[in-house]
CSV table of C-alpha atoms in Angstrom, one decimal:
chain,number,residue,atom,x,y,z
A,1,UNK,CA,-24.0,31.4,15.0
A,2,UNK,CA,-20.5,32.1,16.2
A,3,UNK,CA,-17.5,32.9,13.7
A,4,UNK,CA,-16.1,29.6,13.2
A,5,UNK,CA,-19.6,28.0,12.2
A,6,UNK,CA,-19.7,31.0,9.9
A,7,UNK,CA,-15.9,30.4,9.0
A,8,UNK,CA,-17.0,25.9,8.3
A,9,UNK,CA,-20.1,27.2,6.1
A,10,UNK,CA,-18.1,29.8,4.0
A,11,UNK,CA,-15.2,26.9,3.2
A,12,UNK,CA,-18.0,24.3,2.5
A,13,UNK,CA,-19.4,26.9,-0.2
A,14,UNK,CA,-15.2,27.2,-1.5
A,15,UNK,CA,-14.5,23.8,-1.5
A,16,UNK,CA,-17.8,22.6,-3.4
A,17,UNK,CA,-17.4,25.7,-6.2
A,18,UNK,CA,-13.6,24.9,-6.5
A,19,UNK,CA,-14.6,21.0,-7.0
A,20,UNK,CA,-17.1,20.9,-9.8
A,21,UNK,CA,-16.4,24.4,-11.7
A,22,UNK,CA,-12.4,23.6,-11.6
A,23,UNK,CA,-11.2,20.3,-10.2
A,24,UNK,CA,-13.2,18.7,-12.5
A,25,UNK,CA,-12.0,19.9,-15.3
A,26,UNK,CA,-8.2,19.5,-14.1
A,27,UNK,CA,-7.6,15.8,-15.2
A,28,UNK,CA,-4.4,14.7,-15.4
A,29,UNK,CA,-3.2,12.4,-18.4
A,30,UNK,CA,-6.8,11.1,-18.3
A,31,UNK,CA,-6.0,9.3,-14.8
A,32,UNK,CA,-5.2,11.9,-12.3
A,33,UNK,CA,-7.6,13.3,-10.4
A,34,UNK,CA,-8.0,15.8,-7.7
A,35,UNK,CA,-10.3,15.2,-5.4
A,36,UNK,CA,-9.4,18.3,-3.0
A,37,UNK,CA,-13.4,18.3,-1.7
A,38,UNK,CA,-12.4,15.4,0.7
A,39,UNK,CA,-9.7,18.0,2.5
A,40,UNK,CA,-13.2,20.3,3.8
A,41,UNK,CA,-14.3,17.0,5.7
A,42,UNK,CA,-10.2,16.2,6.9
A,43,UNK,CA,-9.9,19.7,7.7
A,44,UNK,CA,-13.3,20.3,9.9
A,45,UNK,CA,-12.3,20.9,14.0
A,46,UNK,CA,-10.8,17.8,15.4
A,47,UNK,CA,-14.0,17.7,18.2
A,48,UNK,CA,-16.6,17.6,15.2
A,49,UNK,CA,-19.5,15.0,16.4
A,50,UNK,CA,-19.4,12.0,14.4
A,51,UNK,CA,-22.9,12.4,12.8
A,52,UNK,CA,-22.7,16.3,12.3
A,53,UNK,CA,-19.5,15.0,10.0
A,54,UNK,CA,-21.3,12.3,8.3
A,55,UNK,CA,-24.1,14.5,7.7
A,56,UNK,CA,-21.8,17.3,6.5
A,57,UNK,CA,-20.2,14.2,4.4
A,58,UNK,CA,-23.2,13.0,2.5
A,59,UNK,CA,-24.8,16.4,1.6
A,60,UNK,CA,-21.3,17.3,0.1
A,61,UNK,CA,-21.0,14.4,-1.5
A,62,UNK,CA,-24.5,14.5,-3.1
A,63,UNK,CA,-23.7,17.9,-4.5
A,64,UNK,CA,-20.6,16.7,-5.9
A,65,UNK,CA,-22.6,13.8,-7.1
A,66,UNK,CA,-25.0,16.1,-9.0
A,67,UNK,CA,-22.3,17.9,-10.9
A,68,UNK,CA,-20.3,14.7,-11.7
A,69,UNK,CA,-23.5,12.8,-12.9
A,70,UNK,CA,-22.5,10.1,-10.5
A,71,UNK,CA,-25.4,10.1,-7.5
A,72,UNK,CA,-24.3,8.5,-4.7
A,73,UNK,CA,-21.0,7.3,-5.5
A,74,UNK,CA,-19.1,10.6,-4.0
A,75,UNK,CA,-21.4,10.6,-1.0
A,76,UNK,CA,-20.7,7.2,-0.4
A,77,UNK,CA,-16.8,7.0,-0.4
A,78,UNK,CA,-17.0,10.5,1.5
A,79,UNK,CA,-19.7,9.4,4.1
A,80,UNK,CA,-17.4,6.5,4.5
A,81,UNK,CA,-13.8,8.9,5.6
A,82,UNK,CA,-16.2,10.7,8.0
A,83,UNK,CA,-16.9,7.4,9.9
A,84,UNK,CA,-13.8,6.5,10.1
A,85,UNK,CA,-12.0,10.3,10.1
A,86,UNK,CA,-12.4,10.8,14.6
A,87,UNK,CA,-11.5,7.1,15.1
A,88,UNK,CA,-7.9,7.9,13.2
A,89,UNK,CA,-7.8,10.4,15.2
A,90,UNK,CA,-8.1,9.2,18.4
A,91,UNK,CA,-5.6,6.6,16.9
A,92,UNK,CA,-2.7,8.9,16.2
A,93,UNK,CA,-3.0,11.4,18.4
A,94,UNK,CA,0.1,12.8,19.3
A,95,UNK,CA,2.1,13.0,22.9
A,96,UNK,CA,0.4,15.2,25.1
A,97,UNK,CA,-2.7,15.1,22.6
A,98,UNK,CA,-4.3,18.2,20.6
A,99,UNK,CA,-3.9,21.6,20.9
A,100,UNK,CA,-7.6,23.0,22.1
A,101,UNK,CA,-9.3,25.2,19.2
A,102,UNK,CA,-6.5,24.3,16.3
A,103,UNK,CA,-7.5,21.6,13.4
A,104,UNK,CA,-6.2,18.6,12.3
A,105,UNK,CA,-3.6,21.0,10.5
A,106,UNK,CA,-0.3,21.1,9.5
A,107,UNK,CA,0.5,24.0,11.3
A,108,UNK,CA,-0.3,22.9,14.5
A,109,UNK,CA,0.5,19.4,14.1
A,110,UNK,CA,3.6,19.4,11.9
A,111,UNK,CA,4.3,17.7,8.2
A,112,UNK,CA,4.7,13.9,9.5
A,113,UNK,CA,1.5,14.0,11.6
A,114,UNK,CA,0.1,15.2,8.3
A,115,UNK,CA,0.8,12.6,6.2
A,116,UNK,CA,-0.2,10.1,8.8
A,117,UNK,CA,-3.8,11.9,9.1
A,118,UNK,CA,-4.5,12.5,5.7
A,119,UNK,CA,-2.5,9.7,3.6
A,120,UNK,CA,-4.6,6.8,4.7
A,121,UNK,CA,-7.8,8.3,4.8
A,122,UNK,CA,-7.3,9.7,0.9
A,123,UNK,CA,-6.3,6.1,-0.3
A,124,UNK,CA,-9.4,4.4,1.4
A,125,UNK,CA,-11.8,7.2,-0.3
A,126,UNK,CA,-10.1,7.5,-3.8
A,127,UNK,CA,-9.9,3.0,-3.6
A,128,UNK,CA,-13.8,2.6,-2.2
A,129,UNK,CA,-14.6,5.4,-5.3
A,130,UNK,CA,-13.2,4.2,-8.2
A,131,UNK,CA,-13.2,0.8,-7.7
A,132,UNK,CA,-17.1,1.2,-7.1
A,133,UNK,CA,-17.3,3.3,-10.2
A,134,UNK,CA,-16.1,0.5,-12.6
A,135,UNK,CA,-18.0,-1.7,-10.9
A,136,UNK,CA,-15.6,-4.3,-9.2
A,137,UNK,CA,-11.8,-5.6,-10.1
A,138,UNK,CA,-12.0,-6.3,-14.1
A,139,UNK,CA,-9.7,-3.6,-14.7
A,140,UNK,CA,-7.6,-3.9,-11.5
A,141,UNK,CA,-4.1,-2.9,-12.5
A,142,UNK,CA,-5.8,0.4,-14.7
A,143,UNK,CA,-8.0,1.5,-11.9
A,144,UNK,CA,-5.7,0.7,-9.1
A,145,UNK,CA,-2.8,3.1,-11.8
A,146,UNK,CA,-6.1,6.1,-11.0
A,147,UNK,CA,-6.1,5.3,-7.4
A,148,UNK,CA,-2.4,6.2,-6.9
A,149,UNK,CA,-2.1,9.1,-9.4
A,150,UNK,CA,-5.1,11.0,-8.3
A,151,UNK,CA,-4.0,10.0,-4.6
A,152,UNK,CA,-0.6,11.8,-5.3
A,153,UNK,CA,-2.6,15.0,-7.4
A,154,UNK,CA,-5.2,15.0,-4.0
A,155,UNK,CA,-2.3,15.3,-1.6
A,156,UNK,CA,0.0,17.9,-3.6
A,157,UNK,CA,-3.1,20.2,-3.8
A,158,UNK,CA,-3.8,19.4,-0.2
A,159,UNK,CA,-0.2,19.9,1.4
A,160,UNK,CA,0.3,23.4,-1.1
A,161,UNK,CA,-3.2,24.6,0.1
A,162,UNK,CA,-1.7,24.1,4.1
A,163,UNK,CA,1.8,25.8,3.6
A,164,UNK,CA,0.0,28.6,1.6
A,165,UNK,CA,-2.5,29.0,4.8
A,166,UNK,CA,0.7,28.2,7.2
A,167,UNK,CA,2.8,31.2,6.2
A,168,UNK,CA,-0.4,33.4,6.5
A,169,UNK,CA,-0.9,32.6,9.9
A,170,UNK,CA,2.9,33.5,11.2
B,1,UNK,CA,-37.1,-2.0,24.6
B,2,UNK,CA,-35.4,-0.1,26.7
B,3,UNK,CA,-32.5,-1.6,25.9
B,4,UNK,CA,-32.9,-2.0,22.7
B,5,UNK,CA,-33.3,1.9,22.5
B,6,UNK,CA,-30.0,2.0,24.7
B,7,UNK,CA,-28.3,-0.1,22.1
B,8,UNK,CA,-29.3,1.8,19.1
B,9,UNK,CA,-28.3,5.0,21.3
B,10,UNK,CA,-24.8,3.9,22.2
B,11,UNK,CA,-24.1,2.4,18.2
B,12,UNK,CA,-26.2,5.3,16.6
B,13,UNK,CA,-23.1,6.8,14.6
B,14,UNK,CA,-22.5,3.0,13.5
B,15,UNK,CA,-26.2,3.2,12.8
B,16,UNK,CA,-25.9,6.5,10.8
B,17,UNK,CA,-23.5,5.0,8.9
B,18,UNK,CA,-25.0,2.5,7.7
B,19,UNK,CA,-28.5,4.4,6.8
B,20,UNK,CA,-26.3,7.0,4.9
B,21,UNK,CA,-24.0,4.0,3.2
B,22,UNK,CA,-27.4,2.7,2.2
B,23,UNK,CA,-29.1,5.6,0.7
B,24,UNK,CA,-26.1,6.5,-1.0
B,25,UNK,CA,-25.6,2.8,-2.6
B,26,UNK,CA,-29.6,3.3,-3.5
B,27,UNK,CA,-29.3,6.0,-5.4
B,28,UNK,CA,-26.0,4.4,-6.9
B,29,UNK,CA,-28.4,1.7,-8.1
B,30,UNK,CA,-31.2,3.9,-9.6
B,31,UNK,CA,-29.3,6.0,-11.2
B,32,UNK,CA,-27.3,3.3,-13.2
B,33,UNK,CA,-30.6,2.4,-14.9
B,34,UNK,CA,-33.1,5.6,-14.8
B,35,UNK,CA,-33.9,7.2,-17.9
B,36,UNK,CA,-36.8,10.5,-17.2
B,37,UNK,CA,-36.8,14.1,-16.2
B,38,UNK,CA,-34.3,13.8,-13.5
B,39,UNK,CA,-33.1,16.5,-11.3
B,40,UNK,CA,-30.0,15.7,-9.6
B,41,UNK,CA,-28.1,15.7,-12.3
B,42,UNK,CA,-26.2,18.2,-15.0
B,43,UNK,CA,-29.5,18.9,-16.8
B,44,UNK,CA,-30.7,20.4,-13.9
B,45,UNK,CA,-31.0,23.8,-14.9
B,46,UNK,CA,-28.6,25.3,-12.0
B,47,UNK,CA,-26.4,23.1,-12.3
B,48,UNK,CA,-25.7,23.6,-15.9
B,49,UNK,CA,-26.1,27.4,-15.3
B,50,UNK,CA,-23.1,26.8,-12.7
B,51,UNK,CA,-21.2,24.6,-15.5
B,52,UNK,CA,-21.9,26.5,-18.3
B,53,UNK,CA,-20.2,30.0,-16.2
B,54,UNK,CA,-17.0,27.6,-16.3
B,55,UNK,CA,-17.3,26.0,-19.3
B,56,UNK,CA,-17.2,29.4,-20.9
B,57,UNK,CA,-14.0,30.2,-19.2
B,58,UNK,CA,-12.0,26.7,-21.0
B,59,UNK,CA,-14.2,26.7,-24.3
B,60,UNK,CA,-12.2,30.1,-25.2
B,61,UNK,CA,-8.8,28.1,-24.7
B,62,UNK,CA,-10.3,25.4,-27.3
B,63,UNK,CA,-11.9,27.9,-30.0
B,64,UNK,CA,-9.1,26.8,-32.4
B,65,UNK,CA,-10.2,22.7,-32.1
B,66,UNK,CA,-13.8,23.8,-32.2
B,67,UNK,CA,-13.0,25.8,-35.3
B,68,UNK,CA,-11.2,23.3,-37.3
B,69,UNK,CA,-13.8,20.7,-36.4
B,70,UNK,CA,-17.0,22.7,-37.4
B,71,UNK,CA,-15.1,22.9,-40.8
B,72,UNK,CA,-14.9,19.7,-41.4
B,73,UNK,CA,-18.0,18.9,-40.6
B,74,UNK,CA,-18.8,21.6,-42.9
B,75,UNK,CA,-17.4,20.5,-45.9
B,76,UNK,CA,-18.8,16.8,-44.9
B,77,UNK,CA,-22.7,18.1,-45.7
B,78,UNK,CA,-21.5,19.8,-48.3
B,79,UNK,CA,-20.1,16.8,-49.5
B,80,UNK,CA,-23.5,15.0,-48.6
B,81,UNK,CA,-25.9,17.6,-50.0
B,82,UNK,CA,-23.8,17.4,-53.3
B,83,UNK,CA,-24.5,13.7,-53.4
B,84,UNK,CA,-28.3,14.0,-52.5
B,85,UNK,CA,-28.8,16.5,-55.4
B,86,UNK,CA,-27.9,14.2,-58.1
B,87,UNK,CA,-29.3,11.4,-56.4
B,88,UNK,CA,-32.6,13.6,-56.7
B,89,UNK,CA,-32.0,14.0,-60.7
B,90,UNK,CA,-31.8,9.8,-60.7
B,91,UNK,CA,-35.6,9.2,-62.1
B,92,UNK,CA,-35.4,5.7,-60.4
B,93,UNK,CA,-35.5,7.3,-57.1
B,94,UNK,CA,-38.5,6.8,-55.3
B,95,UNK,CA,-39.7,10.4,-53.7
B,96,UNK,CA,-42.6,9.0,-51.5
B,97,UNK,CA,-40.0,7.5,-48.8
B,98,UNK,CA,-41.1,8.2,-45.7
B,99,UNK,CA,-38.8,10.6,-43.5
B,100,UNK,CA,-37.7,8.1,-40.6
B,101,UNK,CA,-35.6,10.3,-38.9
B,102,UNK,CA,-35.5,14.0,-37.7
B,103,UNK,CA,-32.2,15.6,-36.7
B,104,UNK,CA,-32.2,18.5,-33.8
B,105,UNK,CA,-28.5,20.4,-33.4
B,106,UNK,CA,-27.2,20.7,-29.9
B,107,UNK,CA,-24.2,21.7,-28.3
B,108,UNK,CA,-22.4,20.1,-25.7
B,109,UNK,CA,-21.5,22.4,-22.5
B,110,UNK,CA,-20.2,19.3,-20.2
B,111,UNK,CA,-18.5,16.1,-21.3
B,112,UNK,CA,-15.8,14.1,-19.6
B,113,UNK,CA,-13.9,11.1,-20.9
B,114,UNK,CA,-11.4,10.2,-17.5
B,115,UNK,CA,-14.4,8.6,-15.9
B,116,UNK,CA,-15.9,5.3,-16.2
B,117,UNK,CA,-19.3,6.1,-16.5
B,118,UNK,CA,-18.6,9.4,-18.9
B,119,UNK,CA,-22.0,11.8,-19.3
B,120,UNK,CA,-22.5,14.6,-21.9
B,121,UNK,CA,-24.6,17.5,-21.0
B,122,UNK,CA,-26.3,19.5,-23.7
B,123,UNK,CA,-28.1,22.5,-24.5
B,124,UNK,CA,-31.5,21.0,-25.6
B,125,UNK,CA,-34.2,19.9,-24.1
B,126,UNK,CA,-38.1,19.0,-23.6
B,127,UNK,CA,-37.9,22.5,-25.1
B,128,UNK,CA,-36.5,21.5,-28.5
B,129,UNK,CA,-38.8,18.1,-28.3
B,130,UNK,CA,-35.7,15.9,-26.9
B,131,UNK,CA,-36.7,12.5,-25.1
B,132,UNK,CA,-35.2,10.5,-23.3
B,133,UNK,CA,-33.9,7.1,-25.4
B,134,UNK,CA,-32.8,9.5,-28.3
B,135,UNK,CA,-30.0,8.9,-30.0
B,136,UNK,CA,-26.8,11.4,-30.7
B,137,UNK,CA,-24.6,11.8,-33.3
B,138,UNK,CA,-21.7,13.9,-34.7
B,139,UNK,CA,-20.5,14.5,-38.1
B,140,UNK,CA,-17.9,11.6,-37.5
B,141,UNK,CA,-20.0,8.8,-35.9
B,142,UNK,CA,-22.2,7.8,-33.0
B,143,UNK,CA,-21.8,9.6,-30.1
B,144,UNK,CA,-24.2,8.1,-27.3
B,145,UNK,CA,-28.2,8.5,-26.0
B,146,UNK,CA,-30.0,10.4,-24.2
B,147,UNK,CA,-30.7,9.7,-20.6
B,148,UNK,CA,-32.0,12.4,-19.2
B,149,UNK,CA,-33.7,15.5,-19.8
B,150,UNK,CA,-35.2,18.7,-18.2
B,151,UNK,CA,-36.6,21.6,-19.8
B,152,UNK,CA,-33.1,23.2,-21.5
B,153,UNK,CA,-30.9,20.8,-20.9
B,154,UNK,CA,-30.6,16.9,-21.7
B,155,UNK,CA,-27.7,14.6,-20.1
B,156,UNK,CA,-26.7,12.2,-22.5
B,157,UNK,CA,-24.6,8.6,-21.9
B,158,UNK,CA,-21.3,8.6,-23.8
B,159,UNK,CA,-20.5,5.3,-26.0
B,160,UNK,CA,-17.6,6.0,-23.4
B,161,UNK,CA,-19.5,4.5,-20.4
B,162,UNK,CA,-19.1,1.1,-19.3
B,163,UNK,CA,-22.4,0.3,-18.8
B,164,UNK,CA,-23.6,1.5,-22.6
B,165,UNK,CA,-24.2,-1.3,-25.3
B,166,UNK,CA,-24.6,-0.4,-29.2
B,167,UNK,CA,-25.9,-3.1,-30.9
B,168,UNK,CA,-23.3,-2.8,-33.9
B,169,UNK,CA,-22.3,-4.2,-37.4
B,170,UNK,CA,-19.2,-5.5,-39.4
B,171,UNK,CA,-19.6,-3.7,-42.6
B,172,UNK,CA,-17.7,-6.1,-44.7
B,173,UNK,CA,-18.6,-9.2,-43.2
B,174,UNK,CA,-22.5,-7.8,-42.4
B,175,UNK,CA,-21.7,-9.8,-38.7
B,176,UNK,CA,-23.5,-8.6,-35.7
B,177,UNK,CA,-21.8,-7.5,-32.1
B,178,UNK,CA,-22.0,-5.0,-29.3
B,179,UNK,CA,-19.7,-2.1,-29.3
B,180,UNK,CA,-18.5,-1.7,-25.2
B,181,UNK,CA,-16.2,0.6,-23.7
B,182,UNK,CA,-14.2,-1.5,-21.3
B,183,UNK,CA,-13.2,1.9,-19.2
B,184,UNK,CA,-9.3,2.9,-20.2
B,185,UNK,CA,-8.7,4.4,-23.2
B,186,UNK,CA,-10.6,7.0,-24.8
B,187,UNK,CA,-9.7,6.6,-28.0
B,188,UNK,CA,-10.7,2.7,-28.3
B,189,UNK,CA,-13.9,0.7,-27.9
B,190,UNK,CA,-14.2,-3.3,-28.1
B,191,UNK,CA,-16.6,-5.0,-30.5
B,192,UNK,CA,-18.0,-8.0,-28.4
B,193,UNK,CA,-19.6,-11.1,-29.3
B,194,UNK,CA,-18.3,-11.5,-33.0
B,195,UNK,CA,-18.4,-15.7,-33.4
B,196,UNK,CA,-14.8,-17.8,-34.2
B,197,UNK,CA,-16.1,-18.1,-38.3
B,198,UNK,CA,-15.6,-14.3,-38.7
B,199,UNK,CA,-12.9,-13.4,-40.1
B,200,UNK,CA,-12.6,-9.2,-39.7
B,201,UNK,CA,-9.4,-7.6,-40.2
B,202,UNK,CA,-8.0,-4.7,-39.2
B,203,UNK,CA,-9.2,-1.2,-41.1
B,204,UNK,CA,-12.9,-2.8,-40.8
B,205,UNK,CA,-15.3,-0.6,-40.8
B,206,UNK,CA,-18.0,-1.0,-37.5
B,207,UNK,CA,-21.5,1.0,-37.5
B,208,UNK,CA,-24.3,1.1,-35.9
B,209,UNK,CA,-26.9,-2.0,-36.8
B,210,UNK,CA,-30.2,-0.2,-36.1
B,211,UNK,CA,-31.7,-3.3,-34.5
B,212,UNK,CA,-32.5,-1.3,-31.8
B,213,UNK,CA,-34.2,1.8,-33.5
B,214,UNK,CA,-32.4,3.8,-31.0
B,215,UNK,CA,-29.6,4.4,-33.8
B,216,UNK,CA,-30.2,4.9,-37.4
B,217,UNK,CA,-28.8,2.2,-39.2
B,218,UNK,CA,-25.4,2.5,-40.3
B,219,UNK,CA,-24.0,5.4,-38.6
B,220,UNK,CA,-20.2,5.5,-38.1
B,221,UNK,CA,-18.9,4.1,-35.2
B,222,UNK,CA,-15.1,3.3,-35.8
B,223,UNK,CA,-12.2,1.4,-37.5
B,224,UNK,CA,-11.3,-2.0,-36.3
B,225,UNK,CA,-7.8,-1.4,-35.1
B,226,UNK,CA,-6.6,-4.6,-33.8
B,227,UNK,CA,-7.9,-8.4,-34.0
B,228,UNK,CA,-7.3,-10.8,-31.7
B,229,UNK,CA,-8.5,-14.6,-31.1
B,230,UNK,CA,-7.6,-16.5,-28.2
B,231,UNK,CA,-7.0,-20.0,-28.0
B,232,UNK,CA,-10.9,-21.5,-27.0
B,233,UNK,CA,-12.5,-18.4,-27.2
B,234,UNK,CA,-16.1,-18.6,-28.8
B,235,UNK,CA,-15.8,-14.7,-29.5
B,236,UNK,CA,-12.7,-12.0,-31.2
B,237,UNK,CA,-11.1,-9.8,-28.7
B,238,UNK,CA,-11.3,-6.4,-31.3
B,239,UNK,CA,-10.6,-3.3,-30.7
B,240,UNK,CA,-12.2,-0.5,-32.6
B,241,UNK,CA,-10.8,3.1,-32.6
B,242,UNK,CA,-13.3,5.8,-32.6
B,243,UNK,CA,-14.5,7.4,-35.5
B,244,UNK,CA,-15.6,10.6,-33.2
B,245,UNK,CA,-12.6,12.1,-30.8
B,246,UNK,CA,-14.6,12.2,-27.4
B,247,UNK,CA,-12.3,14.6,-26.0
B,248,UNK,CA,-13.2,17.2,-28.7
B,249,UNK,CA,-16.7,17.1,-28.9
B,250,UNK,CA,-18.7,20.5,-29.6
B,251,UNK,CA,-21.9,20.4,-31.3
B,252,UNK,CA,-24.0,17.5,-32.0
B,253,UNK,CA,-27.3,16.2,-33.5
B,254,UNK,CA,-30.0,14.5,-31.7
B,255,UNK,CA,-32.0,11.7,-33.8
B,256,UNK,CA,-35.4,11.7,-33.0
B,257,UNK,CA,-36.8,8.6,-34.8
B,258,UNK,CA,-40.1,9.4,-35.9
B,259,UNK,CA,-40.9,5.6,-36.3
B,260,UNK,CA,-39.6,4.3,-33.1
B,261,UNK,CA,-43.1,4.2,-31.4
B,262,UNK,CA,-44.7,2.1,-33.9
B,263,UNK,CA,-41.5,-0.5,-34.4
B,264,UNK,CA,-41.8,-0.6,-30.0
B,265,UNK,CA,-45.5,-2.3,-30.3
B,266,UNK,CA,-45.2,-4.0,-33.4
B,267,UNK,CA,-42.7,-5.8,-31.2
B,268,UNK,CA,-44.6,-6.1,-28.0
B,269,UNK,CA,-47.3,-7.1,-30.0
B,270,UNK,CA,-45.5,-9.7,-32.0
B,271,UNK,CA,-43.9,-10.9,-28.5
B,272,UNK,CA,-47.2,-11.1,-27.0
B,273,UNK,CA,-48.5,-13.5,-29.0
B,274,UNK,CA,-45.5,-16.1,-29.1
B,275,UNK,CA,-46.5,-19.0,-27.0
C-alpha cells in the first residue's frame, strides 16, 4: 500500500465520522443541509477507475445510510455522482489538460474550474436525494427550497475546507 | 457469447451502475416497510455507541430544555396520580379492570425532524421486553412506533414521517381520520379523511382512536389549528399542531399493549370466516 492509498483510506474514515457524528446534527433552519461526504468521492485522484469509485460510492453511502436510518437512499444519489463524476471530467477538462498526480482541486485547478466540477455534480446528488426521499414531486416548491439551501451549505463547507488545505500547501 | 462477454466487458461500468443503482433502490424499498431486529440501522449497537459519543457532546448544550420539560412532565403525573387516588376512594369504581397497557421509560439518544422520513433512536430494547409495532408516547401526546429493535436499542418511526398513518379521532365531534405528516413543517400534522358533514373548528382537540391497538385510545395528539374546505372536496384540508415539540424530545414511554395479541386473532378469526 503506498502513501496516497493510505492518505484515500484515512480521509474516507474523516469524512464518514465528520458526516454522521457532526453534519448531521448541523441543520440549518430545518432545510439546510450539509452533505460534505459527497466532497471524499469529488475529491478522489482525477485517474480513479470508474468502478473502484462506484464501489468506494456505495459502501460510503451505505454507512451514511445506516447512521441516517435511510438504507439505500445516500448510496444511491452517491453511487449515481460517481458514474457520472470521470465523464465531467473528461468534459471540462481544461487547456493543456491535468496536472499529473494533483486532484480535481482548487489549488491546482483554480476557483472557476471549481465551481464548474463540483456545482453540477452537488445539485444532481442533493435533487436525485431528496426528491427520492419524499417520494416524488407532491411537495415540489418545499423540497426543491432544501435542494438549493443545502446545495449552497454543501458548497460553503466544500470551498472553506479547499482554501484552508490551499494555504497549507504554499 | 463471445461477444456477448465483449459487450458486457466494454459497458461493465454502465453495468455496475446499474447493479449498484438497483441494490441500493432494493434496499430503499425494504426498508420503507420492514419492521424486525434489523441491523443496518441506529439500533445497531455500534452505531448508537458512535451516536450516543456525540449526542453527549449537544445534550449538555440542551440540559436547560430537558430540565424544564421533565418538570412539566413532573407535575403532569402528579397531577394524574392525585386524580387516580380519589378516583380509587369512588366506591363505584370497579377494581377488577384488567391492566391493558404496560408503560416502559426510554430515552431518546437520536431523533431528527429536517428529514422526510424522521427516526427516533432509543435506549431500550429486546432487553427491556420492547417489540417491534409498540407504540411511544411522551407526557404531551403520541410520539410514534417502534420499528425496529436490537438488543439495547430500538429505532422508532416519528408521527413526523411521511409514510406513518395514526388512525385518529375528533374529540368533539367523535369523527374518525388519519393524522399524516405531509413532510415541511415540524410543528404541524394534517388530519386526513374527515367527510364534508363535519364541522370541526379550530382549538379541536385530535387523539389517537385506538382502532388499531397500536395506540391506546385517546392519547394526545394535537390542537386543530386551521380548517379548511375546498370547493368539491369530499374531505377538510386541517391542520393540527402538535401537542409534543419533536425537536425537544428527551425521554419517553413505550406502550406495550398486553392485549394486542388476542384483539390480532380475534380479528383474523372474525375475517376468516366472512364469506
Amino acid at each position: 500500500m503506498n502513501r496516497s492509498a493510505i492518505f484515500i483510506v484515512i480521509s474516507f474514515v474523516v469524512y464518514l465520522l465528520a458526516q454522521v457524528m457532526l453534519f448531521r446534527q448541523l441543520v440549518l433552519f430545518n432545510t439546510a443541509f450539509c452533505f460534505l461526504y459527497v466532497a471524499f468521492v469529488l475529491m478522489l485522484p482525477i485517474e480513479t477507475n470508474n468502478l473502484a469509485l462506484m464501489l468506494i460510492a456505495f459502501v460510503l453511502g451505505f454507512l451514511v445510510d445506516v447512521f441516517y436510518d435511510s438504507l439505500g437512499l445516500h448510496a444511491m444519489s452517491l453511487v449515481l455522482i460517481a458514474y457520472l463524476r470521470n465523464y465531467w471530467l473528461v468534459t471540462i477538462t481544461p487547456q493543456g489538460g491535468y496536472d499529473a498526480g494533483e486532484g480535481p482541486t482548487l489549488a491546482a485547478n483554480g476557483l472557476q474550474w471549481f465551481l464548474v466540477y463540483t456545482l453540477p455534480l452537488l445539485f444532481i446528488h442533493h435533487f436525485v436525494l431528496f426528491f427520492t426521499e419524499a417520494g416524488g414531486f407532491r411537495v415540489f416548491w418545499f423540497t426543491m427550497s432544501k435542494v438549493m439551501s443545502s446545495l449552497l451549505f454543501t458548497l460553503f463547507v466544500v470551498l472553506f475546507l479547499q482554501y484552508f488545505s490551499f494555504d497549507r500547501r504554499r | 457469447m463471445q461477444r456477448l462477454l465483449n459487450f458486457l466487458y466494454e459497458y461493465r461500468a454502465f453495468f455496475t451502475f446499474l447493479l449498484l443503482e438497483f441494490l441500493s433502490a432494493w434496499m430503499l424499498v425494504l426498508n420503507n416497510d420492514f419492521q424486525s431486529t434489523a441491523y443496518f440501522n441506529t439500533a445497531n449497537g455500534l452505531t448508537a455507541n458512535i451516536i450516543g459519543f456525540s449526542q453527549k457532546a449537544s445534550a449538555y448544550f440542551s440540559l436547560g430544555d430537558v430540565n424544564t420539560e421533565l418538570s412539566r412532565e413532573n407535575a403532569q403525573l402528579k397531577t394524574a396520580l392525585e386524580l387516580q387516588r380519589q378516583q380509587s376512594r369512588n366506591p363505584f369504581t370497579s377494581q377488577d379492570t384488567v391492566i391493558r397497557y404496560e408503560f416502559t421509560s426510554a430515552k431518546v439518544i437520536n431523533s431528527s425532524v429536517a428529514q422526510f422520513k424522521n427516526f427516533i433512536t432509543i435506549n431500550r430494547g429486546i432487553d427491556a421486553g420492547i417489540e417491534p409495532g409498540m407504540a411511544a408516547i411522551s407526557t404531551f401526546g403520541a410520539v410514534g412506533k417502534v420499528k425496529a429493535v436490537s438488543e439495547h436499542f430500538a429505532v422508532l418511526i416519528s408521527i413526523l414521517n411521511i409514510d406513518e398513518q395514526v388512525s385518529s379521532v375528533l374529540k368533539r365531534t367523535g369523527s374518525i381520520g388519519t393524522v399524516q405528516w405531509d413532510g415541511t413543517d415540524p410543528r404541524t400534522v394534517n388530519l386526513l379523511y374527515i367527510p364534508r358533514h363535519v364541522v370541526p373548528q379550530a382549538g379541536d382537540t385530535v387523539a389517537t382512536s385506538g382502532y388499531n391497538a397500536v395506540f391506546p385510545d385517546g392519547v394526545l395528539i394535537g390542537i386543530v389549528k386551521d380548517v379548511k374546505l375546498r370547493e368539491e372536496a369530499p374531505f377538510y384540508d386541517i391542520k393540527v399542531e402538535l401537542a409534543q415539540d419533536f425537536t425537544r424530545l428527551s425521554y419517553l414511554k413505550i406502550v406495550k399493549s398486553r392485549l394486542k395479541q388476542e384483539l390480532d386473532s380475534l380479528e383474523v378469526v372474525t375475517k376468516g370466516k366472512e364469506p
